[in-house]
XYZ file of C-alpha atoms in Angstrom:
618
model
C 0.000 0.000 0.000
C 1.248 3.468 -0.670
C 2.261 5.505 2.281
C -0.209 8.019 1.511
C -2.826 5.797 4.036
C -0.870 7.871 6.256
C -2.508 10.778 5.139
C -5.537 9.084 5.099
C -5.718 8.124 9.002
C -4.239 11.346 10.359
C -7.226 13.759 8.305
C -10.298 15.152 10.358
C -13.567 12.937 9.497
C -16.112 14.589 11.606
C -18.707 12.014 12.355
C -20.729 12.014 15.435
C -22.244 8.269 16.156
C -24.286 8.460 19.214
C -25.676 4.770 20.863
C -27.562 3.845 23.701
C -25.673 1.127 25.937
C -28.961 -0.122 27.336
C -30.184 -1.312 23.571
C -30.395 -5.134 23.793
C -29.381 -6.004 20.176
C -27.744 -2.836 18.469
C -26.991 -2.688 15.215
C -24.440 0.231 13.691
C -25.946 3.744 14.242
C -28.312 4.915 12.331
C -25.810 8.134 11.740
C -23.355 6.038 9.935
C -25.815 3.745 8.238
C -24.542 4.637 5.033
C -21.272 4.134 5.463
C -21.780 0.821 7.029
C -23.803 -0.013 3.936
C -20.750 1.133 1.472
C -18.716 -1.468 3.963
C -20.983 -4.267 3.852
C -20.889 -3.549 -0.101
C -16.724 -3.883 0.202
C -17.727 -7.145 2.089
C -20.078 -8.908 -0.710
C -17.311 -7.902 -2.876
C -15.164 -9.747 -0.964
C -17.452 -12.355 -0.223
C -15.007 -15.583 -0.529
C -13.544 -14.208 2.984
C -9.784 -14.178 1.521
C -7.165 -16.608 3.099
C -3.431 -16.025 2.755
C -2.026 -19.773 1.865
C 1.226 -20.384 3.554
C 3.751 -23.593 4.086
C 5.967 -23.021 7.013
C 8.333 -26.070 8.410
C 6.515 -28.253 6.007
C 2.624 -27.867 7.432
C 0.022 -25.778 5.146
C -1.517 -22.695 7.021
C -3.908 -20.278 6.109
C -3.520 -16.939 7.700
C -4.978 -13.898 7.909
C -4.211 -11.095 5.527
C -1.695 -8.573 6.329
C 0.230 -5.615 4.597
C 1.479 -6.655 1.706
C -1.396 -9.611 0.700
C -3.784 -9.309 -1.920
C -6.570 -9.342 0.211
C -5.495 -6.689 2.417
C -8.062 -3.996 2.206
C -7.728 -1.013 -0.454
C -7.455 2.520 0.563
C -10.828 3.222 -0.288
C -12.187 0.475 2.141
C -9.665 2.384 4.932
C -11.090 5.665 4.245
C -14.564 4.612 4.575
C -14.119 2.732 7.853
C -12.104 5.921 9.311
C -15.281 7.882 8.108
C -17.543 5.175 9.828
C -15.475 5.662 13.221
C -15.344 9.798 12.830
C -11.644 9.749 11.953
C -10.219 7.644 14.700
C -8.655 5.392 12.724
C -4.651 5.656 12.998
C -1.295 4.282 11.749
C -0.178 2.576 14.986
C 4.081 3.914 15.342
C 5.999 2.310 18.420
C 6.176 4.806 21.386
C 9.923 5.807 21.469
C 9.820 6.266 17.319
C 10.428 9.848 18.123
C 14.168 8.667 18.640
C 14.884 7.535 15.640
C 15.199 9.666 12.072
C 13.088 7.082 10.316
C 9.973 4.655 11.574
C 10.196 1.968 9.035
C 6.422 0.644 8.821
C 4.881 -1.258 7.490
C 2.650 0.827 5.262
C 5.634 2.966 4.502
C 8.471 5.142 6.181
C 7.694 7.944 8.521
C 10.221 10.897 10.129
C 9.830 10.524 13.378
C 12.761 12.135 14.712
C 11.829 15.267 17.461
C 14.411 15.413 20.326
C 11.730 16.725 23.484
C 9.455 13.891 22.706
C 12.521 11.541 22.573
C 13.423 12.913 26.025
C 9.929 12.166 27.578
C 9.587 8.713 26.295
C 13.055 8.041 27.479
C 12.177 9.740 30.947
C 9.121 7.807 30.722
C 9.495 4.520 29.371
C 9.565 2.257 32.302
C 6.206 4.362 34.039
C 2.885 2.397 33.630
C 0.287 4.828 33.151
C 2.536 6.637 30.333
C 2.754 3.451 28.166
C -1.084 2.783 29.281
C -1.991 5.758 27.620
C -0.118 4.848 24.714
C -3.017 3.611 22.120
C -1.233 0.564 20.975
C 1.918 -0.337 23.368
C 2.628 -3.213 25.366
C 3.475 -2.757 29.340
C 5.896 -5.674 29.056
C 7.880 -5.423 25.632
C 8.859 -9.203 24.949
C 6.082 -9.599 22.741
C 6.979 -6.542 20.545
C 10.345 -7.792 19.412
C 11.902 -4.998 22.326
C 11.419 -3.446 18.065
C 12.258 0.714 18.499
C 13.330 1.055 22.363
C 14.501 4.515 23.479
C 18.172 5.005 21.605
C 20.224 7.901 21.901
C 21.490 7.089 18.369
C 18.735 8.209 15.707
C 20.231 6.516 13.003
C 19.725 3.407 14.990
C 16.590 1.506 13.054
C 13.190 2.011 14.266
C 11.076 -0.846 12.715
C 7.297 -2.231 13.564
C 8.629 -5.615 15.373
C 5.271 -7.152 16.695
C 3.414 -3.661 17.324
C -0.004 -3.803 15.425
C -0.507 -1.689 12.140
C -3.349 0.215 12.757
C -5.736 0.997 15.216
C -9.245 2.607 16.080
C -9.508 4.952 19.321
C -12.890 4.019 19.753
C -14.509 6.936 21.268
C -18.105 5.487 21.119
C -20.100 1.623 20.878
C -20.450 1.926 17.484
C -16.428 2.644 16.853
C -15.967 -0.547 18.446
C -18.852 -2.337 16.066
C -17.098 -0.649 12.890
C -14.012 -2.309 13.997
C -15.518 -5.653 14.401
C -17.162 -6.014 11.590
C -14.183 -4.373 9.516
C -12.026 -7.048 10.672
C -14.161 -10.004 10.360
C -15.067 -9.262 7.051
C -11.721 -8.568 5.705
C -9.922 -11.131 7.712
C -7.338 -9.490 9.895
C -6.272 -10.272 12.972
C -8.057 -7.989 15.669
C -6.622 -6.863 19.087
C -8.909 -5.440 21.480
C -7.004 -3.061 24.255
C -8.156 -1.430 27.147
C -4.956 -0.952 29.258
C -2.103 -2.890 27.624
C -1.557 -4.725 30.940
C -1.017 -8.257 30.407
C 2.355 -10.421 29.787
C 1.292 -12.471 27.201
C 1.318 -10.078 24.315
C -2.334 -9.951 23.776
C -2.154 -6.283 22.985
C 0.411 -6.542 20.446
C 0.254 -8.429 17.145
C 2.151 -8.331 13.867
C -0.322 -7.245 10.775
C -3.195 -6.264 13.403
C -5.871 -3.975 13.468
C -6.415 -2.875 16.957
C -9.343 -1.684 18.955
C -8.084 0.907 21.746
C -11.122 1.049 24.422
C -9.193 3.393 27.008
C -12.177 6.019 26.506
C -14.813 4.445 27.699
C -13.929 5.850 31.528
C -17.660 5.712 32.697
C -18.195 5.024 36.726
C -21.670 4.841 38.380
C -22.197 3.575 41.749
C -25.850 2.434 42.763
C -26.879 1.457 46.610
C -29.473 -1.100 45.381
C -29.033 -4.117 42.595
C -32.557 -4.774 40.789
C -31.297 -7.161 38.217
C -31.064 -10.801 37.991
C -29.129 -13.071 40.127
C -30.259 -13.075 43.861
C -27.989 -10.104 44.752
C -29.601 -6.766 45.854
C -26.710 -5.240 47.273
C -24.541 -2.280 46.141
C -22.533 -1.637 42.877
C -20.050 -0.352 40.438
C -20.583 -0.057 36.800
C -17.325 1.040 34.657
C -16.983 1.311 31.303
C -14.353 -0.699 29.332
C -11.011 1.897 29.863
C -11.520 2.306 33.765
C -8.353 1.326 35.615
C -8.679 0.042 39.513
C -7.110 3.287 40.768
C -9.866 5.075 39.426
C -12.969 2.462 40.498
C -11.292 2.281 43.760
C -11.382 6.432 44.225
C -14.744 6.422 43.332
C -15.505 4.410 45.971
C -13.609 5.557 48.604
C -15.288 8.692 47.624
C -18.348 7.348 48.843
C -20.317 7.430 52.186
C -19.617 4.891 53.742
C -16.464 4.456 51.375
C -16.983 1.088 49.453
C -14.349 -1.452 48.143
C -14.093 -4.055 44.815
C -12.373 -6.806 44.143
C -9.587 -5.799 41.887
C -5.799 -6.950 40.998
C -2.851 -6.467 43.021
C -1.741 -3.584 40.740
C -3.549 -0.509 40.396
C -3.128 0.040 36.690
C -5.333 -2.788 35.685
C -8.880 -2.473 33.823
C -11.635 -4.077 35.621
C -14.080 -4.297 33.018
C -11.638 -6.413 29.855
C -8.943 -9.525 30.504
C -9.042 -9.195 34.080
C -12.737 -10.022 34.937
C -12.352 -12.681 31.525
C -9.204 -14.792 33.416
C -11.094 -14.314 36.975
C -9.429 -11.646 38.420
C -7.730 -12.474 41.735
C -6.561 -9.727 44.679
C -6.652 -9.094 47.895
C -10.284 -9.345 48.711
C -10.034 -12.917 47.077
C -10.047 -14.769 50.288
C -13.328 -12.889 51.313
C -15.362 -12.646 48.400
C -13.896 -15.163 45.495
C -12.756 -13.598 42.147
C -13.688 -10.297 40.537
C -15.582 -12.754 38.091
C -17.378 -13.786 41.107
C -18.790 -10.508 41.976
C -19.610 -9.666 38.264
C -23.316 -8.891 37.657
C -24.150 -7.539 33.930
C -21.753 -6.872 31.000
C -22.600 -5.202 27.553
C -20.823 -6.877 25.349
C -19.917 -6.844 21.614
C -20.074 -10.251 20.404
C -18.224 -11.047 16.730
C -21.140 -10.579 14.905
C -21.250 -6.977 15.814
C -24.257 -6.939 18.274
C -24.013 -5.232 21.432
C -25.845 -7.584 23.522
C -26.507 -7.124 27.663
C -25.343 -10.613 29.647
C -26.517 -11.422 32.650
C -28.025 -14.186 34.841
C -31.143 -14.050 33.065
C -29.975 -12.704 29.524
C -27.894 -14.310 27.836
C -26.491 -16.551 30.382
C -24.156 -19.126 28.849
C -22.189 -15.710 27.329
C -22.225 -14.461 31.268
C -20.906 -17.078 32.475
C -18.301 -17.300 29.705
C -17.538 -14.048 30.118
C -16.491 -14.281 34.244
C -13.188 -16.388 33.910
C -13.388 -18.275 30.167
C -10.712 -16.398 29.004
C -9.614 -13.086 27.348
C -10.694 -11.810 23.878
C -12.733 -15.197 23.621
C -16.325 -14.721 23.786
C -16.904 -10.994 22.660
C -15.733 -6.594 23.922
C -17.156 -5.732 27.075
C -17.374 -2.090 26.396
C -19.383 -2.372 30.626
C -19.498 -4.379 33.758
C -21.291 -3.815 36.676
C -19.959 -5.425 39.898
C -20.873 -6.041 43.634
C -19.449 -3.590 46.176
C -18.184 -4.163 49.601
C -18.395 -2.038 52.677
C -14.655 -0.831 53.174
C -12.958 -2.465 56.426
C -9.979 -1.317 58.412
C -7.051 -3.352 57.631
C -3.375 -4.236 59.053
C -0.360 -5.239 57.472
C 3.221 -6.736 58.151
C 5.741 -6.508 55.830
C 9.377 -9.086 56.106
C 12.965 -8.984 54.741
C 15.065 -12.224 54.896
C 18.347 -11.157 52.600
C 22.417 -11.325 52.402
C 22.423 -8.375 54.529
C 20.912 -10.661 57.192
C 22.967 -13.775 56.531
C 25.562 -14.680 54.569
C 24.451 -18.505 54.742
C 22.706 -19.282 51.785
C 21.174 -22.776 52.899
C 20.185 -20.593 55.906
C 17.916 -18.160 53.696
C 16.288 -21.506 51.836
C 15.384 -22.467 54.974
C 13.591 -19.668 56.020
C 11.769 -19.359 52.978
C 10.603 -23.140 53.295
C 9.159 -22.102 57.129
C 7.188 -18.834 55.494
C 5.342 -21.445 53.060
C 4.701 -23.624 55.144
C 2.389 -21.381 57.020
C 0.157 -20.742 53.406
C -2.546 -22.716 53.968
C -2.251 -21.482 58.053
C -2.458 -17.942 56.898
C -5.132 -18.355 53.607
C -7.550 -20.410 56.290
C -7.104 -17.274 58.789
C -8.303 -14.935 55.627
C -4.900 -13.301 55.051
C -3.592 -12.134 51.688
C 0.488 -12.769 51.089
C 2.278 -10.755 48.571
C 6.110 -12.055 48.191
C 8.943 -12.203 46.014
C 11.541 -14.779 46.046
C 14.899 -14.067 43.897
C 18.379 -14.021 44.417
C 17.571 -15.927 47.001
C 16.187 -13.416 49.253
C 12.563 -13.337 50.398
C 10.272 -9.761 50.061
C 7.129 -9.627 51.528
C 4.962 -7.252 50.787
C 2.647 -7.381 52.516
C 0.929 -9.743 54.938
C -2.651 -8.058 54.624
C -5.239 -8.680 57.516
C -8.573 -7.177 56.021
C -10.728 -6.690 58.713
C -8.465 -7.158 61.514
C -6.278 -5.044 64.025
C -2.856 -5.452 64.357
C -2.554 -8.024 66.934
C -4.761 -10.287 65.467
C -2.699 -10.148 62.197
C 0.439 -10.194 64.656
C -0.540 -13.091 66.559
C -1.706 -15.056 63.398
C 2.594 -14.254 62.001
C 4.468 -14.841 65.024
C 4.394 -18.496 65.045
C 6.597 -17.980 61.382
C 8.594 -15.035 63.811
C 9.494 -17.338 66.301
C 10.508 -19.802 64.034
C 12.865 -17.604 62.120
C 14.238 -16.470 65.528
C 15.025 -20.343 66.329
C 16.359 -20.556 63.238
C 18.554 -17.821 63.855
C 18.166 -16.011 60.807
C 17.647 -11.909 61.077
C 14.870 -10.182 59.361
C 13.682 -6.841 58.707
C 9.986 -6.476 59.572
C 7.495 -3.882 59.977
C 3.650 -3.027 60.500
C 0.921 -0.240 59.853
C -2.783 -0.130 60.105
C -4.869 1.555 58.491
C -8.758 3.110 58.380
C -9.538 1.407 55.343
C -8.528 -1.407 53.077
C -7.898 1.594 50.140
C -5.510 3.283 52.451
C -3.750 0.269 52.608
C -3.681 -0.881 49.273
C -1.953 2.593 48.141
C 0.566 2.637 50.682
C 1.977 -0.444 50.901
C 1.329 -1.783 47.555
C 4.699 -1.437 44.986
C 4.566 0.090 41.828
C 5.119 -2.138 38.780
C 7.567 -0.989 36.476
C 6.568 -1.071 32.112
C 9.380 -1.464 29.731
C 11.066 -5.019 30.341
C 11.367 -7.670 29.010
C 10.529 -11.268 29.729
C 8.468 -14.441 29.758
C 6.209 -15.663 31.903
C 4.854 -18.518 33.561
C 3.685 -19.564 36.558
C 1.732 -22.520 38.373
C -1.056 -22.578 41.246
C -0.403 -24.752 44.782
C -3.555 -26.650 45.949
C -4.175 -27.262 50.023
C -3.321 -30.955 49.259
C -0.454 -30.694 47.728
C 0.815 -27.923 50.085
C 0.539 -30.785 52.981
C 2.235 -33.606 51.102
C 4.813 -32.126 49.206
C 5.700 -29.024 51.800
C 9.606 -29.324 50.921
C 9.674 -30.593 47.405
C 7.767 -27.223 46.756
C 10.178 -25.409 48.016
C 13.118 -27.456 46.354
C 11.316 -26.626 43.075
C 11.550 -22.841 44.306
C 15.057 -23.468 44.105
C 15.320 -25.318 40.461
C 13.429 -22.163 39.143
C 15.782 -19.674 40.743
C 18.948 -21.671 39.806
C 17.457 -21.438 36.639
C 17.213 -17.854 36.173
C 13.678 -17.721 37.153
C 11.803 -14.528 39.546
C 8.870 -15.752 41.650
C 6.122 -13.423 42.524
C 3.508 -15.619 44.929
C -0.204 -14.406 46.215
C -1.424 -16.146 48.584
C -4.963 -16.639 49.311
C -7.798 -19.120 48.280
C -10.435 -18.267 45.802
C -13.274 -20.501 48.074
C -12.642 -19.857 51.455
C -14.928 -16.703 51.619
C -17.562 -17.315 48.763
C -20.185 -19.848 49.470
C -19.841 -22.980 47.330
C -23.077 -22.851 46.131
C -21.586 -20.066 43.831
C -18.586 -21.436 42.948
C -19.906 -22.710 39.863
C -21.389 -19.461 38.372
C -18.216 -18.130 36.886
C -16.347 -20.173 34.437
C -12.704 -20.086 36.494
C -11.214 -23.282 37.305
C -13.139 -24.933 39.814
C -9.134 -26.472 41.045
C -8.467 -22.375 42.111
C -11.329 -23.129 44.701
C -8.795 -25.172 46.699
C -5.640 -23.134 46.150
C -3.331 -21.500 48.851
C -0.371 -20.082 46.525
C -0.896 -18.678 42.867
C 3.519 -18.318 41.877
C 3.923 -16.015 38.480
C 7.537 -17.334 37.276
C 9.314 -14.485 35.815
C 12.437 -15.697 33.116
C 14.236 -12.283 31.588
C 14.772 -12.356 28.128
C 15.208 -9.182 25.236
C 12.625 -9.942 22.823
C 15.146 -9.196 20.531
C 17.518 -11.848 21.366
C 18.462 -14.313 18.844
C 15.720 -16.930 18.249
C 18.247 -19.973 18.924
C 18.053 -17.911 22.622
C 14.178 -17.068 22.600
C 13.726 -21.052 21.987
C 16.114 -21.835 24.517
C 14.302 -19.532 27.622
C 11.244 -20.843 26.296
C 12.052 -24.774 26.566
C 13.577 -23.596 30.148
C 10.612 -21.930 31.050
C 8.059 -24.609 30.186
C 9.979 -28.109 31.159
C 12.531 -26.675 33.963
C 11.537 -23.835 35.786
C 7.346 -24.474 35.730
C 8.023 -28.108 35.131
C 9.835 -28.434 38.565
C 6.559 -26.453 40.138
C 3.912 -28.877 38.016
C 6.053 -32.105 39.049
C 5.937 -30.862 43.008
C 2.234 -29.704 43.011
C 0.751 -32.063 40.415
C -2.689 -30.901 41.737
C -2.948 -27.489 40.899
C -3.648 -25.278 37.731
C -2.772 -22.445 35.923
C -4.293 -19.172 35.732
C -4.282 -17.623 32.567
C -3.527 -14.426 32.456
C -0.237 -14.811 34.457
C 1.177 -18.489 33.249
C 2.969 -19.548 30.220
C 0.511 -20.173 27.170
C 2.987 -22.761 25.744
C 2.828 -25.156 28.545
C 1.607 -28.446 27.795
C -1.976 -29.184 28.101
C -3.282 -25.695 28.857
C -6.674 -26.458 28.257
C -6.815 -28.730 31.319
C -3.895 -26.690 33.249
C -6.453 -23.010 32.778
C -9.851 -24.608 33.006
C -9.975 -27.837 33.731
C -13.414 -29.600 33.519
C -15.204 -26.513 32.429
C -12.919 -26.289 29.125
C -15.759 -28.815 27.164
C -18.531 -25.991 27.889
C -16.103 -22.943 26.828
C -15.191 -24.657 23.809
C -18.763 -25.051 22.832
C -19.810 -21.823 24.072
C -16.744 -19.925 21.724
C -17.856 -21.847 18.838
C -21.514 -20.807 19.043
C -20.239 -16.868 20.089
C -17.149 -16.277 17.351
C -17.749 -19.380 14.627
C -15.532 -17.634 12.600
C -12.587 -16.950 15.063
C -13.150 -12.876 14.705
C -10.871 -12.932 18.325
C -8.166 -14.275 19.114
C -5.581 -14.469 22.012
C -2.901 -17.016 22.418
C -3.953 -20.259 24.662
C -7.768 -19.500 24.816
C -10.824 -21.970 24.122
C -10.801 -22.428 20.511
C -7.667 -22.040 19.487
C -5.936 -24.914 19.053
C -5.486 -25.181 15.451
C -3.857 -20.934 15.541
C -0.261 -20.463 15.806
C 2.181 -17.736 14.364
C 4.147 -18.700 12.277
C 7.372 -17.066 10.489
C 9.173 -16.221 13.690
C 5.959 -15.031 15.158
C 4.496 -13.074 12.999
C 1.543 -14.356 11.000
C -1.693 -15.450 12.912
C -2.717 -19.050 11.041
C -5.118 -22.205 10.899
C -3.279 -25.374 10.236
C -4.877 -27.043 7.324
């Protein structure tokens, strides 16, 4: 395609395309019915739905068109979807391309070079919220091809690695539909982003079109729930861009302040891949996954129908929707969510490093006596946040919702007074607080954007914790030996939901009966040759995970933080409900409109070509 699509994406189409979120089945707005009409004429015209044939390590693919293919979509089918979505359609360029003279795309080269907005990537790079508000960028760069990284050499080259093509800022539902339907019809891989927070690379995909949803920063709060389900207690809705820093103001804001269950890390969307892998925190042990506590979504389903989901409409897609996986089942441009009265909480935070002891076998040891309190501390409703590396042990905190700080003190001395037998030193300290908010923002540590790495990871079950108390922690060591970070959460996805309900979202029912979810963290530049990618892949899967699957052979996987490569992930994510999500994706996206890797129904996709085109093995 000539570069001048570049021209194209950056002019002004003023096109307002208003839609009510509480419509049932929408179709495209009436305002940009005739544009939609000129599409679905591009769409008869391309009615043989064009695959790109490929042969790659002897198997036969078909893929799905990219730059370059002859059934990538003329420039006149470009301009009349940025006219459908009011000129909000954009050339996707890496963020720190404004180091480098020259952005070689895709669709054509770009000057990029401007010195103060070099600076403020570069200043900025490895800050969350800046790369969040980047329309197309991945927190965790790994899955970019660590392509166009801030240089202080502009000659250097700037290419497009893994980053997406194009995308759609999506200011309104019927953006979102455009882009749907656009993408389905031509047959190009689509990326839906809200945030950009995930390790897996879902936001980022070679030859995509992507969907940015960060607008949609709608938050209601209601004192009464008079929808389906049983509940008819309070609530949050958000739209599909709201982050838990801001849902978690909101609340606080309130009178009495309220509380959510959200991630660990502030920076995370509530209503996209977090609520569609579960969504575990610290109000886990008290009230079950964020899925749990879902209510109603509106939802965008591959055919390009806004549909509502909810116990009583639509309920296979709810239930789909609360744990079955991310980008699987449809957009959830809202979700509305239970809300709990806030509590005062306590914390503890410990230190066990070389400053304390020299004696390596002597840190080991302490670590194995802090796990072997997990299922002690889960049972007694704590939340554990730790970090084992080097080896040294960082936690985090100990977090006692509910509970002052001698309850939470008496519940951690037993692990105290076993380190002081030991005769290991250790750094601790302790705060309460008014509210579980005020804790969560204090205590809680920033997560830095910008590395690189893969990631795996592997779930302990109550069982296994008693039987295998020492070979889990002997498998702590294989994965550190082997170059591995481990970042555990404790707590137990059962212990404070009723079980009657455990069923009703679509998370593995093993997570119930968990005491320690571990996210294995291997550093790797995704730029590093693909003999080494292969190699820290291999180690990931079969040593350092391997050693955690062989020691807790009863646990799972969960999938947003786990490696998508491991061997049978269908089982290892979802275990007996994967029969019922594979069905349900089937009936919901026949066609395979969305994709992300390791999710119910895609078996038969890999990329090929050193990860770069998105294929079917025929």
């Amino acid at each position: 395609m000539k570069s001048s699509i570049f021209a194209l994406v950056s002019g002004a189409f003023l096109l307002a395309s208003g839609v009510s979120a509480s419509d049932e089945l929408l179709p495209l707005p009436e305002e940009v019915s005739a544009q939609s009409d000129a599409l679905a004429t591009a769409s008869f015209l391309d009615w043989f739905t064009p695959w790109v044939k490929r042969t790659w390590q002897g198997s036969n693919y078909q893929c799905k068109c990219a730059p370059g293919d002859y059934c990538w979509p003329g420039e006149w089918k470009w301009q009349l979807l940025n006219l459908t979505v009011g000129g909000n359609l954009r050339v996707s360029i890496p963020p720190a391309a404004s180091c480098y003279n020259t952005f070689q795309g895709p669709l054509g080269n770009l000057n990029t070079y401007d010195a103060a907005k070099c600076a403020e990537v570069t200043a900025n790079f490895a800050d969350e919220q800046y790369q969040i508000n980047h329309p197309t960028a991945g927190l965790w760069t790994y899955f970019t091809n660590d392509t166009c990284r801030p240089t202080t050499n502009p000659s250097d080259s700037c290419t497009n690695g893994y980053y997406p093509v194009l995308y759609i800022q999506a200011k309104t539902i019927g953006h979102i539909q455009a882009g749907i339907s656009f993408a389905r019809d031509n047959n190009l891989r689509l990326i839906i982003r809200n945030t950009g927070h995930d390790f897996l690379g879902r936001s980022v995909g070679w030859g995509a079109l992507v969907i940015n949803t960060h607008s949609f920063q709608s938050i209601s709060t209601s004192n009464k729930w008079n929808g389906p389900g049983g509940y008819s207690g309070s609530t949050i809705t958000v739209g599909a861009g709201v982050r838990a820093k801001a849902a978690l103001q909101h609340l606080h804001g309130l009178n009495p302040p309220k509380i959510m269950v959200t991630g660990e890390c502030a920076t995370v969307g509530v209503a996209g891949g977090l609520v569609q892998g579960g969504g575990h925190g610290p109000w886990t042990n008290r009230e079950g996954f964020l899925a749990d506590t879902a209510l109603q979504f509106k939802v965008i389903t591959a055919d390009g129908w806004l549909r509502t989901a909810n116990a009583a409409v639509n309920p296979d897609l709810f239930w789909a929707l609360k744990g079955g996986g991310p980008a699987s089942f449809g957009v959830i441009v809202e979700a509305t969510y239970k809300t709990f009265t806030d509590l005062p909480s306590a914390a503890v935070s410990l230190d066990i490093n070389t400053s304390h002891t020299s004696d390596i076998n002597q840190i080991w040891e302490a670590i194995r006596i802090f796990h072997s309190y997990a299922t002690h501390w889960v049972d007694n409703g704590l939340y554990v946040y730790y970090e084992i590396f080097g080896p040294m042990l960082h936690v985090q905190p100990f977090v006692g919702i509910n509970k002052t700080q001698a309850e939470l003190q008496t519940l951690i001395q037993p692990l105290f007074d076993d380190l002081n037998t030991l005769g290991v030193g250790f750094s601790t300290s302790n705060r309460t607080y008014s509210t579980f908010y005020d804790l969560y923002f204090d205590l809680f540590e920033i997560e830095a954007a910008g590395s690189s790495a893969l990631t795996g990871g592997w779930s302990i079950s109550k069982q296994d914790h008693a039987a295998n108390a020492t070979a889990i922690v002997d498998a702590f060591k294989t994965m550190t030996s082997s170059g591995a970070i481990l970042v555990g959460h404790m707590w137990n996805a059962g212990g404070g939901l009723p079980q009657s309900q455990w069923s009703k979202s679509a998370v593995n029912p093993v997570f119930r009966n968990v005491v320690d979810k571990i996210i294995s963290v291997v550093p790797i530049a995704g730029n590093a040759p693909l003999a080494d990618k292969a190699e820290a892949q291999q180690r990931l899967t079969y040593v350092v995970d391997g050693a955690l699957r062989a020691a807790a052979p009863r646990g799972a996987a969960y999938v947003n933080e786990a490696d998508p490569f491991q061997p049978e992930w269908q089982t290892a994510f979802w275990g007996t409900n994967y029969p019922e999500l594979l069905r349900l994706r089937r009936k919901w996206d026949p066609k395979g409109v969305f994709y992300a890797v390791s999710t119910p129904g895609t078996e038969a996709w890999t990329q090929i070509e050193e990860g770069t085109r998105l294929c079917k093995k025929i």
